[in-house]
Short mmCIF file of C-alpha atoms in Angstrom, two decimals:
data_model
loop_
_atom_site.label_atom_id
_atom_site.label_comp_id
_atom_site.label_asym_id
_atom_site.label_seq_id
_atom_site.Cartn_x
_atom_site.Cartn_y
_atom_site.Cartn_z
CA UNK B 182 28.74 23.46 -7.63
CA UNK B 183 25.65 23.43 -9.85
CA UNK B 184 27.16 20.64 -11.94
CA UNK B 185 27.42 18.49 -8.83
CA UNK B 186 23.84 19.28 -7.89
CA UNK B 187 22.65 18.47 -11.39
CA UNK B 188 24.57 15.20 -11.34
CA UNK B 189 23.10 14.30 -7.95
CA UNK B 190 19.55 15.05 -9.13
CA UNK B 191 20.13 12.90 -12.20
CA UNK B 192 21.40 10.05 -10.02
CA UNK B 193 18.35 10.34 -7.76
CA UNK B 194 16.04 10.20 -10.78
CA UNK B 195 17.90 7.14 -12.07
CA UNK B 196 17.62 5.50 -8.65
CA UNK B 197 13.88 6.19 -8.55
CA UNK B 198 13.45 4.78 -12.06
CA UNK B 199 15.40 1.65 -11.10
CA UNK B 200 13.30 1.18 -7.96
CA UNK B 201 10.07 1.47 -9.98
CA UNK B 202 11.38 -1.08 -12.49
CA UNK B 203 12.35 -3.39 -9.63
CA UNK B 204 8.83 -3.15 -8.18
CA UNK B 205 7.41 -4.23 -11.54
CA UNK B 206 9.84 -7.17 -11.71
CA UNK B 207 8.93 -8.19 -8.16
CA UNK B 208 5.30 -8.56 -9.25
CA UNK B 209 6.42 -11.38 -11.53
CA UNK B 210 8.60 -13.25 -9.04
CA UNK B 211 6.55 -15.96 -7.36
CA UNK B 212 7.53 -17.33 -3.97
CA UNK B 213 6.07 -20.40 -2.33
CA UNK B 214 5.55 -21.17 1.32
CA UNK B 215 4.24 -24.36 2.82
CA UNK B 216 3.34 -25.99 6.12
CA UNK B 217 2.11 -29.28 7.46
CA UNK B 218 4.47 -31.23 5.25
CA UNK B 219 2.90 -29.74 2.15
CA UNK B 220 -0.72 -29.91 3.31
CA UNK B 221 -1.03 -26.15 2.82
CA UNK B 222 0.87 -24.27 0.12
CA UNK B 223 0.79 -20.55 -0.57
CA UNK B 224 2.16 -18.61 -3.52
CA UNK B 225 2.87 -14.89 -3.23
CA UNK B 226 4.70 -12.34 -5.35
CA UNK B 227 7.94 -10.83 -4.13
CA UNK B 228 5.80 -7.70 -3.58
CA UNK B 229 3.89 -9.77 -1.00
CA UNK B 230 0.63 -10.17 -2.90
CA UNK B 231 -1.07 -13.53 -2.33
CA UNK B 232 -1.66 -15.27 -5.66
CA UNK B 233 -2.64 -18.82 -4.74
CA UNK B 234 -3.60 -20.94 -1.74
CA UNK B 235 -3.71 -24.72 -2.04
CA UNK B 236 -5.13 -26.76 0.85
CA UNK B 237 -5.04 -30.54 0.80
CA UNK B 238 -8.58 -31.88 1.14
CA UNK B 239 -7.54 -34.21 3.98
CA UNK B 240 -6.86 -31.32 6.31
CA UNK B 241 -10.17 -29.55 5.58
CA UNK B 242 -11.95 -31.56 8.25
CA UNK B 243 -9.99 -29.79 11.00
CA UNK B 244 -10.73 -26.04 10.90
CA UNK B 245 -8.10 -25.14 13.51
CA UNK B 246 -5.41 -27.12 11.70
CA UNK B 247 -6.26 -25.37 8.42
CA UNK B 248 -6.03 -21.98 10.09
CA UNK B 249 -2.72 -22.82 11.79
CA UNK B 250 -1.20 -24.31 8.63
CA UNK B 251 -2.39 -21.35 6.58
CA UNK B 252 -0.79 -18.86 8.95
CA UNK B 253 2.47 -20.80 8.93
CA UNK B 254 2.49 -21.13 5.13
CA UNK B 255 1.70 -17.44 4.62
CA UNK B 256 4.40 -16.36 7.05
CA UNK B 257 6.89 -18.68 5.33
CA UNK B 258 6.09 -17.27 1.89
CA UNK B 259 6.03 -13.65 3.06
CA UNK B 260 9.39 -13.98 4.81
CA UNK B 261 10.93 -15.32 1.62
CA UNK B 262 9.26 -12.58 -0.43
CA UNK B 263 10.53 -9.89 1.95
CA UNK B 264 14.11 -11.13 1.60
CA UNK B 265 13.92 -11.05 -2.20
CA UNK B 266 12.20 -7.66 -2.10
CA UNK B 267 14.90 -6.13 0.09
CA UNK B 268 17.70 -7.49 -2.10
CA UNK B 269 16.10 -6.26 -5.32
CA UNK B 270 15.34 -2.81 -3.96
CA UNK B 271 18.82 -2.37 -2.52
CA UNK B 272 20.36 -3.35 -5.85
CA UNK B 273 18.03 -1.05 -7.77
CA UNK B 274 18.96 1.89 -5.55
CA UNK B 275 22.68 1.14 -5.85
CA UNK B 276 22.45 0.86 -9.63
CA UNK B 277 20.51 4.11 -9.85
CA UNK B 278 23.11 5.94 -7.82
CA UNK B 279 25.92 4.58 -9.95
CA UNK B 280 27.09 2.28 -7.17
CA UNK B 281 26.18 -1.04 -8.85
CA UNK B 282 28.96 -3.57 -8.97
#
């Protein structure tokens, strides 16, 4: 009984370690989102931290367009980052629990 509990605690610690390592890796995965046919481009990490915003100078004259394009580009990048984040975290947890394939 105690051997099973010890094994389970070890697996939980391994899972936690794998999740922490995955979080560090996700900081280095860059994801891009864009809108307006490339007029606004955003780069975020897979941990959803904004790293870069690039706005084409031609769109700067229209404040509302910039705002709309920026929102669309950010949402695009963040959705992609979320998908990668979920996949990495699920895999890290599986590997930590000895369920990795």
